[in-house]
Tab-separated table of C-alpha atoms and ligand atoms in Angstrom:
chain	number	residue	atom	x	y	z
A	1	UNK	CA	-119.966	115.075	-193.175
A	2	UNK	CA	-122.409	114.022	-195.235
A	3	UNK	CA	-123.576	110.969	-192.876
A	4	UNK	CA	-125.368	108.831	-196.199
A	5	UNK	CA	-123.610	108.427	-198.910
A	6	UNK	CA	-123.427	110.842	-201.975
A	7	UNK	CA	-126.009	109.325	-204.683
A	8	UNK	CA	-122.444	109.306	-207.334
A	9	UNK	CA	-121.066	107.079	-204.846
A	10	UNK	CA	-123.215	105.254	-202.991
A	11	UNK	CA	-123.772	103.129	-206.478
A	12	UNK	CA	-119.800	102.022	-206.050
A	13	UNK	CA	-120.210	100.848	-202.295
A	14	UNK	CA	-123.277	98.607	-203.221
A	15	UNK	CA	-120.314	97.017	-205.750
A	16	UNK	CA	-117.589	97.023	-203.410
A	17	UNK	CA	-120.480	95.040	-201.260
A	18	UNK	CA	-121.362	92.703	-203.967
A	19	UNK	CA	-118.074	91.846	-204.813
A	20	UNK	CA	-115.663	91.637	-201.329
A	21	UNK	CA	-118.636	89.549	-199.240
A	22	UNK	CA	-117.694	88.527	-196.133
A	23	UNK	CA	-115.294	91.706	-195.776
A	24	UNK	CA	-116.676	93.314	-192.305
A	25	UNK	CA	-113.740	95.132	-192.246
A	26	UNK	CA	-112.338	96.012	-195.655
A	27	UNK	CA	-116.179	97.379	-196.521
A	28	UNK	CA	-116.252	99.631	-193.332
A	29	UNK	CA	-112.915	101.474	-194.051
A	30	UNK	CA	-114.078	101.643	-197.902
A	31	UNK	CA	-117.656	103.186	-196.186
A	32	UNK	CA	-115.785	105.880	-194.289
A	33	UNK	CA	-113.702	106.809	-197.164
A	34	UNK	CA	-116.442	107.589	-199.105
A	35	UNK	CA	-118.254	109.170	-197.961
A	36	UNK	CA	-116.209	112.132	-197.184
A	37	UNK	CA	-115.618	111.393	-201.701
A	38	UNK	CA	-119.227	112.813	-202.947
A	39	UNK	CA	-117.686	116.246	-203.447
A	40	UNK	CA	-114.582	115.859	-204.442
A	41	UNK	CA	-116.552	114.206	-207.548
A	42	UNK	CA	-118.394	118.009	-208.724
A	43	UNK	CA	-115.117	119.883	-207.738
A	44	UNK	CA	-113.712	117.151	-209.815
A	45	UNK	CA	-115.356	115.221	-213.421
A	46	UNK	CA	-112.694	114.096	-214.235
A	47	UNK	CA	-112.457	111.285	-211.405
A	48	UNK	CA	-116.334	110.226	-212.234
A	49	UNK	CA	-115.339	110.011	-215.779
A	50	UNK	CA	-111.793	107.999	-214.959
A	51	UNK	CA	-113.858	105.484	-213.166
A	52	UNK	CA	-110.752	106.374	-210.579
A	53	UNK	CA	-112.683	105.257	-207.101
A	54	UNK	CA	-113.711	101.988	-208.839
A	55	UNK	CA	-109.917	101.493	-209.855
A	56	UNK	CA	-109.037	102.676	-206.513
A	57	UNK	CA	-111.369	99.670	-204.447
A	58	UNK	CA	-109.385	97.390	-206.733
A	59	UNK	CA	-106.933	95.507	-205.122
A	60	UNK	CA	-104.343	95.433	-208.067
A	61	UNK	CA	-102.548	92.408	-206.782
A	62	UNK	CA	-103.565	90.113	-204.438
A	63	UNK	CA	-100.910	86.825	-203.215
A	64	UNK	CA	-102.550	84.258	-201.225
A	65	UNK	CA	-100.475	81.446	-200.300
A	66	UNK	CA	-100.396	78.563	-197.705
A	67	UNK	CA	-97.200	78.389	-195.359
A	68	UNK	CA	-96.248	74.894	-194.033
A	69	UNK	CA	-93.958	75.356	-191.109
A	70	UNK	CA	-92.733	72.325	-188.067
A	71	UNK	CA	-93.270	73.684	-184.747
A	72	UNK	CA	-90.259	72.384	-181.632
A	73	UNK	CA	-92.799	68.859	-180.947
A	74	UNK	CA	-91.443	68.400	-184.772
A	75	UNK	CA	-95.686	68.433	-186.072
A	76	UNK	CA	-96.172	70.339	-188.780
A	77	UNK	CA	-98.085	73.365	-189.005
A	78	UNK	CA	-100.138	74.550	-191.451
A	79	UNK	CA	-100.583	78.828	-192.082
A	80	UNK	CA	-102.177	81.054	-194.542
A	81	UNK	CA	-100.125	84.277	-195.769
A	82	UNK	CA	-101.415	87.171	-197.385
A	83	UNK	CA	-100.202	89.820	-199.676
A	84	UNK	CA	-102.442	92.265	-201.054
A	85	UNK	CA	-100.882	95.157	-202.893
A	86	UNK	CA	-103.760	97.490	-203.558
A	87	UNK	CA	-102.046	100.838	-205.196
A	88	UNK	CA	-98.516	101.332	-206.507
A	89	UNK	CA	-99.495	105.207	-207.938
A	90	UNK	CA	-96.632	106.628	-205.623
A	91	UNK	CA	-94.562	104.333	-205.259
A	92	UNK	CA	-93.462	100.622	-204.756
A	93	UNK	CA	-96.897	98.682	-202.425
A	94	UNK	CA	-95.981	99.993	-198.910
A	95	UNK	CA	-97.132	98.492	-195.624
A	96	UNK	CA	-96.734	96.075	-192.932
A	97	UNK	CA	-97.182	92.695	-192.484
A	98	UNK	CA	-99.511	91.746	-189.206
A	99	UNK	CA	-99.181	87.745	-187.565
A	100	UNK	CA	-102.074	86.989	-185.472
A	101	UNK	CA	-105.286	84.479	-185.913
A	102	UNK	CA	-107.978	87.404	-186.440
A	103	UNK	CA	-105.679	87.928	-188.930
A	104	UNK	CA	-108.526	86.800	-192.754
A	105	UNK	CA	-108.231	88.321	-196.142
A	106	UNK	CA	-110.656	91.363	-195.237
A	107	UNK	CA	-108.585	92.570	-192.324
A	108	UNK	CA	-105.848	92.900	-194.605
A	109	UNK	CA	-107.733	94.391	-197.780
A	110	UNK	CA	-108.952	97.244	-194.453
A	111	UNK	CA	-105.759	97.928	-193.935
A	112	UNK	CA	-103.383	98.362	-197.510
A	113	UNK	CA	-106.574	99.848	-198.129
A	114	UNK	CA	-106.413	102.575	-195.783
A	115	UNK	CA	-103.029	102.408	-196.538
A	116	UNK	CA	-103.826	103.499	-199.829
A	117	UNK	CA	-104.270	107.614	-198.914
A	118	UNK	CA	-102.066	107.600	-194.999
A	119	UNK	CA	-99.366	107.134	-198.294
A	120	UNK	CA	-100.232	109.830	-200.322
A	121	UNK	CA	-100.334	112.797	-196.858
A	122	UNK	CA	-96.995	112.112	-196.513
A	123	UNK	CA	-96.097	113.053	-199.127
A	124	UNK	CA	-93.409	110.787	-200.292
A	125	UNK	CA	-93.254	109.038	-203.413
A	126	UNK	CA	-94.574	105.458	-201.500
A	127	UNK	CA	-98.472	103.084	-202.409
A	128	UNK	CA	-99.808	100.969	-200.261
A	129	UNK	CA	-100.306	97.529	-199.066
A	130	UNK	CA	-100.574	95.764	-196.619
A	131	UNK	CA	-99.783	91.610	-195.577
A	132	UNK	CA	-99.555	89.192	-193.177
A	133	UNK	CA	-101.133	85.584	-191.831
A	134	UNK	CA	-103.168	84.070	-188.925
A	135	UNK	CA	-100.058	82.722	-187.205
A	136	UNK	CA	-99.376	83.782	-183.704
A	137	UNK	CA	-96.691	84.916	-182.844
A	138	UNK	CA	-97.437	84.607	-178.893
A	139	UNK	CA	-96.138	81.048	-176.407
A	140	UNK	CA	-93.615	80.228	-179.502
A	141	UNK	CA	-90.403	80.006	-178.774
A	142	UNK	CA	-87.706	81.757	-181.022
A	143	UNK	CA	-86.674	78.719	-183.083
A	144	UNK	CA	-90.439	78.414	-183.812
A	145	UNK	CA	-90.529	82.345	-184.909
A	146	UNK	CA	-87.490	82.041	-187.657
A	147	UNK	CA	-88.544	78.568	-188.766
A	148	UNK	CA	-92.254	80.404	-189.335
A	149	UNK	CA	-90.928	83.615	-191.301
A	150	UNK	CA	-88.598	80.976	-192.793
A	151	UNK	CA	-91.111	79.479	-194.755
A	152	UNK	CA	-93.236	82.795	-194.917
A	153	UNK	CA	-90.997	84.494	-197.109
A	154	UNK	CA	-89.616	81.731	-199.421
A	155	UNK	CA	-93.738	82.496	-200.850
A	156	UNK	CA	-93.167	86.192	-200.461
A	157	UNK	CA	-89.595	87.181	-201.562
A	158	UNK	CA	-90.721	86.595	-205.525
A	159	UNK	CA	-93.376	89.160	-205.040
A	160	UNK	CA	-91.011	92.329	-203.325
A	161	UNK	CA	-88.519	94.078	-203.548
A	162	UNK	CA	-87.448	98.321	-202.959
A	163	UNK	CA	-88.631	99.342	-206.443
A	164	UNK	CA	-92.084	96.993	-206.126
A	165	UNK	CA	-92.585	96.161	-202.191
A	166	UNK	CA	-91.422	97.322	-199.345
A	167	UNK	CA	-92.558	95.148	-196.373
A	168	UNK	CA	-92.976	96.288	-192.353
A	169	UNK	CA	-94.078	95.892	-189.687
A	170	UNK	CA	-97.510	95.662	-187.623
A	171	UNK	CA	-99.745	94.228	-185.020
A	172	UNK	CA	-97.215	90.764	-184.044
A	173	UNK	CA	-94.474	92.264	-185.924
A	174	UNK	CA	-91.193	94.257	-184.834
A	175	UNK	CA	-87.420	93.313	-184.980
A	176	UNK	CA	-87.267	89.819	-184.179
A	177	UNK	CA	-89.456	89.383	-187.527
A	178	UNK	CA	-88.167	91.660	-189.917
A	179	UNK	CA	-84.485	89.616	-189.217
A	180	UNK	CA	-85.013	86.763	-189.705
A	181	UNK	CA	-87.490	87.325	-192.735
A	182	UNK	CA	-84.561	89.326	-194.053
A	183	UNK	CA	-81.864	86.899	-193.457
A	184	UNK	CA	-84.155	84.530	-195.538
A	185	UNK	CA	-84.818	87.162	-198.503
A	186	UNK	CA	-81.499	87.875	-198.257
A	187	UNK	CA	-80.417	84.098	-199.208
A	188	UNK	CA	-82.829	82.558	-201.546
A	189	UNK	CA	-82.291	86.065	-204.237
A	190	UNK	CA	-78.177	86.109	-202.850
A	191	UNK	CA	-78.322	90.115	-203.016
A	192	UNK	CA	-78.699	92.005	-199.763
A	193	UNK	CA	-80.699	94.727	-200.753
A	194	UNK	CA	-81.593	96.836	-197.325
A	195	UNK	CA	-84.599	98.647	-199.174
A	196	UNK	CA	-86.420	95.680	-198.978
A	197	UNK	CA	-88.349	95.523	-195.410
A	198	UNK	CA	-88.507	98.460	-193.136
A	199	UNK	CA	-87.993	98.670	-189.573
A	200	UNK	CA	-84.635	96.691	-190.321
A	201	UNK	CA	-81.438	96.880	-186.702
A	202	UNK	CA	-79.584	99.880	-185.967
A	203	UNK	CA	-76.870	97.310	-187.398
A	204	UNK	CA	-78.201	96.033	-190.341
A	205	UNK	CA	-79.597	98.858	-192.354
A	206	UNK	CA	-82.630	99.940	-189.822
A	207	UNK	CA	-83.025	103.604	-189.352
A	208	UNK	CA	-82.618	105.602	-185.824
A	209	UNK	CA	-86.464	106.806	-185.357
A	210	UNK	CA	-88.010	103.967	-187.110
A	211	UNK	CA	-89.273	102.170	-183.882
A	212	UNK	CA	-90.452	105.588	-181.701
A	213	UNK	CA	-91.996	106.967	-185.176
A	214	UNK	CA	-95.460	105.696	-184.969
A	215	UNK	CA	-96.082	106.819	-181.311
A	216	UNK	CA	-94.437	109.851	-181.150
A	217	UNK	CA	-96.091	110.065	-184.162
A	218	UNK	CA	-99.215	109.954	-183.274
A	219	UNK	CA	-98.524	112.856	-180.983
A	220	UNK	CA	-96.730	114.704	-182.839
A	221	UNK	CA	-100.534	114.880	-184.546
A	222	UNK	CA	-102.740	115.472	-181.628
A	223	UNK	CA	-99.966	118.398	-180.508
A	224	UNK	CA	-100.704	119.650	-183.303
A	225	UNK	CA	-104.393	119.957	-183.069
A	226	UNK	CA	-104.172	121.136	-180.075
A	227	UNK	CA	-102.169	123.892	-180.871
A	228	UNK	CA	-104.718	125.040	-183.354
A	229	UNK	CA	-107.254	125.026	-179.962
A	230	UNK	CA	-104.246	127.059	-178.119
A	231	UNK	CA	-103.649	124.099	-176.435
A	232	UNK	CA	-101.276	121.337	-175.291
A	233	UNK	CA	-100.418	118.375	-173.426
A	234	UNK	CA	-99.326	119.826	-170.416
A	235	UNK	CA	-100.748	118.517	-167.442
A	236	UNK	CA	-103.247	116.438	-169.255
A	237	UNK	CA	-104.261	112.891	-168.385
A	238	UNK	CA	-104.012	110.871	-170.964
A	239	UNK	CA	-105.725	106.901	-171.750
A	240	UNK	CA	-103.896	104.853	-174.175
A	241	UNK	CA	-104.483	101.625	-174.961
A	242	UNK	CA	-102.118	98.784	-176.102
A	243	UNK	CA	-99.156	97.765	-174.878
A	244	UNK	CA	-96.962	96.761	-177.848
A	245	UNK	CA	-94.503	98.840	-180.205
A	246	UNK	CA	-97.041	101.822	-180.984
A	247	UNK	CA	-98.406	102.173	-177.123
A	248	UNK	CA	-95.259	102.103	-175.614
A	249	UNK	CA	-93.121	105.019	-177.539
A	250	UNK	CA	-96.439	107.455	-177.039
A	251	UNK	CA	-96.502	107.136	-173.407
A	252	UNK	CA	-92.866	107.679	-174.348
A	253	UNK	CA	-93.145	111.034	-176.541
A	254	UNK	CA	-96.696	112.147	-173.811
A	255	UNK	CA	-94.226	111.989	-170.832
A	256	UNK	CA	-91.923	114.258	-173.409
A	257	UNK	CA	-94.624	115.891	-173.288
A	258	UNK	CA	-95.739	116.890	-170.064
A	259	UNK	CA	-98.987	115.003	-169.818
A	260	UNK	CA	-99.179	111.855	-168.051
A	261	UNK	CA	-100.518	108.456	-169.078
A	262	UNK	CA	-101.948	106.177	-166.455
A	263	UNK	CA	-103.515	103.756	-168.622
A	264	UNK	CA	-102.012	100.112	-170.609
A	265	UNK	CA	-103.686	97.661	-171.447
A	266	UNK	CA	-103.148	94.046	-173.736
A	267	UNK	CA	-106.273	91.842	-174.982
A	268	UNK	CA	-106.313	90.998	-170.762
A	269	UNK	CA	-107.495	93.247	-169.022
A	270	UNK	CA	-105.920	97.040	-168.807
A	271	UNK	CA	-104.149	98.901	-166.237
A	272	UNK	CA	-104.845	101.824	-164.631
A	273	UNK	CA	-101.934	103.606	-162.992
A	274	UNK	CA	-102.861	107.082	-161.432
A	275	UNK	CA	-99.499	107.768	-160.226
A	276	UNK	CA	-98.616	107.518	-164.357
A	277	UNK	CA	-97.705	104.454	-166.290
A	278	UNK	CA	-93.787	103.460	-165.676
A	279	UNK	CA	-92.194	103.181	-168.734
A	280	UNK	CA	-88.978	101.818	-168.121
A	281	UNK	CA	-90.946	98.938	-166.437
A	282	UNK	CA	-93.492	98.866	-169.345
A	283	UNK	CA	-90.827	98.259	-172.051
A	284	UNK	CA	-88.802	95.478	-169.368
A	285	UNK	CA	-91.802	93.858	-169.419
A	286	UNK	CA	-92.949	94.091	-172.840
A	287	UNK	CA	-90.890	93.768	-174.944
A	288	UNK	CA	-87.438	92.223	-172.988
A	289	UNK	CA	-89.699	89.903	-170.953
A	290	UNK	CA	-91.681	89.876	-173.241
A	291	UNK	CA	-95.279	88.885	-170.513
A	292	UNK	CA	-98.650	90.383	-169.923
A	293	UNK	CA	-99.346	93.202	-169.002
A	294	UNK	CA	-101.038	92.434	-165.406
A	295	UNK	CA	-97.385	91.337	-164.184
A	296	UNK	CA	-96.859	94.743	-164.165
A	297	UNK	CA	-99.172	95.281	-160.636
A	298	UNK	CA	-96.228	92.667	-158.920
A	299	UNK	CA	-93.401	95.564	-159.027
A	300	UNK	CA	-96.270	98.594	-158.790
A	301	UNK	CA	-97.877	97.730	-155.283
A	302	UNK	CA	-100.805	101.118	-156.312
A	303	UNK	CA	-101.780	100.421	-159.568
A	304	UNK	CA	-104.834	98.234	-160.245
A	305	UNK	CA	-105.486	95.416	-163.630
A	306	UNK	CA	-108.613	94.886	-164.598
A	307	UNK	CA	-109.050	92.167	-165.991
A	308	UNK	CA	-111.487	91.859	-169.428
A	309	UNK	CA	-112.260	95.791	-168.190
A	310	UNK	CA	-113.243	99.027	-170.660
A	311	UNK	CA	-109.948	100.512	-170.745
A	312	UNK	CA	-112.090	103.689	-171.671
A	313	UNK	CA	-114.559	104.004	-168.452
A	314	UNK	CA	-110.406	105.759	-167.130
A	315	UNK	CA	-112.011	109.306	-167.624
A	316	UNK	CA	-108.723	111.098	-169.732
A	317	UNK	CA	-107.919	114.493	-171.561
A	318	UNK	CA	-106.400	113.257	-174.099
A	319	UNK	CA	-107.567	109.113	-175.544
A	320	UNK	CA	-104.953	107.827	-177.833
A	321	UNK	CA	-106.096	103.873	-178.802
A	322	UNK	CA	-103.266	102.211	-179.858
A	323	UNK	CA	-104.137	97.818	-179.362
A	324	UNK	CA	-106.347	97.134	-182.635
A	325	UNK	CA	-109.247	97.952	-185.133
A	326	UNK	CA	-112.875	99.017	-183.542
A	327	UNK	CA	-111.720	99.091	-179.781
A	328	UNK	CA	-114.242	102.191	-179.424
A	329	UNK	CA	-117.184	101.447	-179.836
A	330	UNK	CA	-120.149	104.414	-179.784
A	331	UNK	CA	-121.355	103.471	-175.907
A	332	UNK	CA	-117.321	104.113	-174.873
A	333	UNK	CA	-116.262	107.433	-177.621
A	334	UNK	CA	-119.792	108.853	-175.505
A	335	UNK	CA	-118.316	108.263	-172.200
A	336	UNK	CA	-115.266	109.546	-173.287
A	337	UNK	CA	-116.254	112.426	-173.783
A	338	UNK	CA	-118.831	112.898	-171.170
A	339	UNK	CA	-116.211	112.004	-168.736
A	340	UNK	CA	-114.632	115.157	-170.610
A	341	UNK	CA	-111.965	113.434	-173.482
A	342	UNK	CA	-110.927	116.665	-175.856
A	343	UNK	CA	-108.890	115.195	-177.669
A	344	UNK	CA	-108.395	111.398	-179.318
A	345	UNK	CA	-105.787	110.423	-181.634
A	346	UNK	CA	-105.286	107.291	-183.083
A	347	UNK	CA	-101.919	105.047	-182.529
A	348	UNK	CA	-104.339	101.926	-183.777
A	349	UNK	CA	-105.836	101.215	-187.810
A	350	UNK	CA	-109.321	102.215	-187.652
A	351	UNK	CA	-109.840	101.578	-183.537
A	352	UNK	CA	-113.014	103.329	-183.752
A	353	UNK	CA	-116.553	102.320	-185.113
A	354	UNK	CA	-118.743	104.451	-187.391
A	355	UNK	CA	-121.183	105.203	-184.449
A	356	UNK	CA	-118.210	105.778	-182.176
A	357	UNK	CA	-116.258	108.342	-185.027
A	358	UNK	CA	-119.690	109.708	-185.338
A	359	UNK	CA	-120.253	111.088	-181.612
A	360	UNK	CA	-116.299	112.504	-181.968
A	361	UNK	CA	-117.513	114.665	-184.381
A	362	UNK	CA	-120.716	115.367	-183.390
A	363	UNK	CA	-119.112	116.396	-180.300
A	364	UNK	CA	-116.205	118.259	-182.380
A	365	UNK	CA	-113.732	117.632	-179.807
A	366	UNK	CA	-109.935	117.303	-181.648
A	367	UNK	CA	-110.414	114.151	-183.292
A	368	UNK	CA	-107.272	112.053	-185.316
A	369	UNK	CA	-108.685	109.716	-188.152
A	370	UNK	CA	-105.144	106.780	-188.105
A	371	UNK	CA	-104.777	107.848	-191.927
A	372	UNK	CA	-103.601	110.361	-190.856
A	373	UNK	CA	-102.345	110.214	-187.315
A	374	UNK	CA	-100.278	106.831	-187.239
A	375	UNK	CA	-98.720	107.900	-191.006
A	376	UNK	CA	-95.253	108.870	-188.975
A	377	UNK	CA	-94.563	105.670	-188.853
A	378	UNK	CA	-94.852	104.559	-192.788
A	379	UNK	CA	-92.915	108.078	-193.093
A	380	UNK	CA	-90.497	106.769	-191.375
A	381	UNK	CA	-90.183	103.393	-192.970
A	382	UNK	CA	-89.593	105.464	-196.837
A	383	UNK	CA	-86.587	107.870	-194.124
A	384	UNK	CA	-85.591	104.289	-194.185
A	385	UNK	CA	-85.862	103.695	-197.310
A	386	UNK	CA	-83.808	107.218	-198.673
A	387	UNK	CA	-81.670	106.136	-195.863
A	388	UNK	CA	-80.289	102.739	-197.714
A	389	UNK	CA	-80.676	103.474	-201.842
A	390	UNK	CA	-78.202	106.984	-200.177
A	391	UNK	CA	-76.636	103.800	-197.974
A	392	UNK	CA	-76.312	106.367	-195.565
A	393	UNK	CA	-77.224	106.406	-191.823
A	394	UNK	CA	-78.540	109.298	-190.042
A	395	UNK	CA	-78.772	111.255	-186.642
A	396	UNK	CA	-81.945	110.777	-183.994
A	397	UNK	CA	-82.645	114.663	-184.532
A	398	UNK	CA	-82.405	114.567	-187.493
A	399	UNK	CA	-84.965	112.318	-188.076
A	400	UNK	CA	-86.623	112.919	-185.614
A	401	UNK	CA	-87.386	116.472	-186.798
A	402	UNK	CA	-87.949	115.131	-190.430
A	403	UNK	CA	-91.000	112.880	-188.745
A	404	UNK	CA	-92.008	115.500	-187.169
A	405	UNK	CA	-92.284	118.525	-189.511
A	406	UNK	CA	-94.486	115.596	-191.832
A	407	UNK	CA	-96.767	115.210	-189.231
A	408	UNK	CA	-97.140	119.085	-188.209
A	409	UNK	CA	-97.417	119.232	-192.788
A	410	UNK	CA	-99.882	116.276	-192.522
A	411	UNK	CA	-101.913	118.317	-189.778
A	412	UNK	CA	-101.728	121.152	-192.073
A	413	UNK	CA	-103.167	118.919	-194.922
A	414	UNK	CA	-105.888	117.608	-193.616
A	415	UNK	CA	-106.580	121.274	-191.369
A	416	UNK	CA	-107.090	123.407	-194.654
A	417	UNK	CA	-108.195	120.159	-196.423
A	418	UNK	CA	-111.302	120.091	-194.441
A	419	UNK	CA	-111.545	123.467	-195.144
A	420	UNK	CA	-111.431	123.682	-198.177
A	421	UNK	CA	-114.488	121.115	-197.892
A	422	UNK	CA	-116.731	122.670	-195.866
A	423	UNK	CA	-115.588	121.215	-192.787
A	424	UNK	CA	-113.429	122.520	-191.229
A	425	UNK	CA	-112.379	120.740	-188.646
A	426	UNK	CA	-113.407	117.670	-189.347
A	427	UNK	CA	-109.983	115.928	-190.323
A	428	UNK	CA	-111.595	112.788	-191.192
A	429	UNK	CA	-113.052	114.476	-194.533
A	430	UNK	CA	-109.614	116.297	-194.327
A	431	UNK	CA	-107.772	113.324	-194.397
A	432	UNK	CA	-109.981	111.146	-197.044
A	433	UNK	CA	-110.272	114.022	-199.017
A	434	UNK	CA	-106.337	115.193	-199.641
A	435	UNK	CA	-105.108	111.444	-199.363
A	436	UNK	CA	-106.998	111.057	-201.902
A	437	UNK	CA	-106.891	114.012	-204.333
A	438	UNK	CA	-102.970	112.979	-204.973
A	439	UNK	CA	-103.906	109.719	-205.689
A	440	UNK	CA	-106.174	110.072	-207.997
A	441	UNK	CA	-103.892	112.201	-209.631
A	442	UNK	CA	-101.453	110.228	-210.586
A	443	UNK	CA	-104.453	107.472	-211.611
A	444	UNK	CA	-105.585	110.349	-213.957
A	445	UNK	CA	-102.232	110.612	-215.822
A	446	UNK	CA	-101.232	106.679	-215.906
A	447	UNK	CA	-104.740	106.870	-217.797
A	448	UNK	CA	-106.317	103.444	-217.262
A	449	UNK	CA	-103.704	100.646	-215.689
B	502	NDP	P1	-97.898	94.834	-181.866
B	502	NDP	O1	-97.926	94.415	-181.790
B	502	NDP	O2	-96.506	95.753	-180.804
B	502	NDP	O3	-98.890	95.727	-180.296
B	502	NDP	C1	-100.274	94.788	-180.212
B	502	NDP	C2	-100.899	95.633	-178.876
B	502	NDP	O4	-101.953	95.769	-179.270
B	502	NDP	C3	-100.820	94.562	-177.558
B	502	NDP	O5	-101.079	95.413	-176.809
B	502	NDP	C4	-101.952	93.434	-178.367
B	502	NDP	O6	-102.136	93.128	-176.820
B	502	NDP	C5	-103.030	94.568	-178.048
B	502	NDP	N1	-104.138	93.570	-179.696
B	502	NDP	C6	-104.068	93.823	-180.515
B	502	NDP	N2	-104.836	92.093	-181.029
B	502	NDP	C7	-105.751	92.910	-180.022
B	502	NDP	C8	-106.209	92.597	-179.891
B	502	NDP	N3	-107.606	91.486	-180.682
B	502	NDP	N4	-108.004	93.002	-178.585
B	502	NDP	C9	-107.011	93.897	-177.742
B	502	NDP	N5	-105.862	94.234	-177.726
B	502	NDP	C10	-105.157	93.595	-178.685
B	502	NDP	O7	-98.675	95.956	-182.280
B	502	NDP	P2	-98.309	97.035	-182.524
B	502	NDP	O8	-98.225	98.630	-181.554
B	502	NDP	O9	-97.458	97.555	-184.204
B	502	NDP	O10	-99.635	98.372	-183.529
B	502	NDP	C11	-100.725	98.264	-182.405
B	502	NDP	C12	-101.261	99.283	-183.828
B	502	NDP	O11	-100.870	100.250	-184.783
B	502	NDP	C13	-102.045	98.060	-184.617
B	502	NDP	O12	-103.602	98.235	-185.034
B	502	NDP	C14	-101.309	98.618	-186.026
B	502	NDP	O13	-102.056	98.418	-187.043
B	502	NDP	C15	-101.267	100.049	-185.715
B	502	NDP	N6	-100.039	100.413	-186.874
B	502	NDP	C16	-98.491	100.234	-185.855
B	502	NDP	C17	-97.809	100.565	-186.740
B	502	NDP	C18	-96.742	100.762	-186.740
B	502	NDP	O14	-96.015	100.564	-186.509
B	502	NDP	N7	-96.394	99.161	-185.641
B	502	NDP	C19	-97.967	101.314	-188.528
B	502	NDP	C20	-99.524	102.248	-187.598
B	502	NDP	C21	-100.434	101.945	-187.227
B	502	NDP	P3	-101.495	91.477	-176.845
B	502	NDP	O15	-100.363	90.937	-176.635
B	502	NDP	O16	-103.101	90.510	-175.446
B	502	NDP	O17	-102.488	90.627	-178.216
């Protein structure tokens, strides 16, 4: 991978910086993709002629809105809502909603930008978008979460629809929040329109495997990377960060494939359980009781809780960051490699800083970037949309097989593309280039729109 931006691409990146001041996460995500694209412009001069990169870096539409709601004390609270509809060349905008106090436009734009290429890699007809709010669901009652979700949807509903824009979950948005938002959408529009949101409950239009899909898919992707190196998960010590949706189902699938996950975490600290994480306990604490991960040691006395510790200091052979962006820096990456890590699969979006990515690529370990490795979530959302369109529901086994097949195809596409562009085994280049080309071809076909 060229470490510097190609001379044709560099001015485009400078323009991104100038037009989007202060949006550091968006700059990071854009730079990472742009670094891969120099050789693409040599093979496809038509993309430069049609200014495809410049157009891809500019969202088609950005919506920012006020979200007023009342808390349990009767006080009015005000949050800010976002939906960035980034690119609809391949299908309706598709991407999750994040509710977290750190959310601002730069976070939503980085996520929406990555989503364009991720969605293209799935081979399914979905464009890229992302949304969310600086609302923090942590510590709020169900009534407060409902009140917020209803207010959020009271503005969002006019911008979304099954053929326009189809949101889903992300950090802080799970089945409960999707339920409240679907209910409000239905009430306002007087339409029972299943295809407008994904991640729905199984009794009202949801798909089996959607809950598990991002974690399972990330493990399938790592399994493919290991197979390409004639290796498997069997007996591997694995480190997973986070304790939310992605972390839980990453842990479950690794255990099913014979690996042992020894960590989980939240923003306060991490658990080290040398006997292997007790998944049923983790699910009870996090999914049912919504407690903090610290409480794990009340039930597994041998396990250790390290407050504010660095989870990546735990030696492992496979690391699967599944919490949030920039959770592995250059020093963490170097420590992982030094301690014997041979594969990294990103369940989270952009969890590794550019310095960390450089360490993994230089060490030539199997490194699966988020936009390839965690595409199973959105792919299964697209399968949910297919089931909604045909008013059908598929079995767990059938849907999981489809997911596995999609992840295998994404791996192959990234791998083959990395070879075609002279960087064999570099999945960063493979994912960026393969995803970009698919979107770019459609944009050229559509003319200047
Ligand atoms: P959840 O809200 O279910 O869980 C998030 C987990 O990450 C929690 O353990 C949370 O801890 C931790 N976390 C969140 N923010 C921070 C932070 N700033 N610092 C440290 N820890 C943090 O979210 P998901 O599991 O759905 O999402 C995890 C990652 O996976 C995100 O990067 C998301 O974008 C990505 N992803 C999710 C998909 C999905 O289908 N859900 C699809 C593709 C990618 P705490 O409770 O302390 O905040």
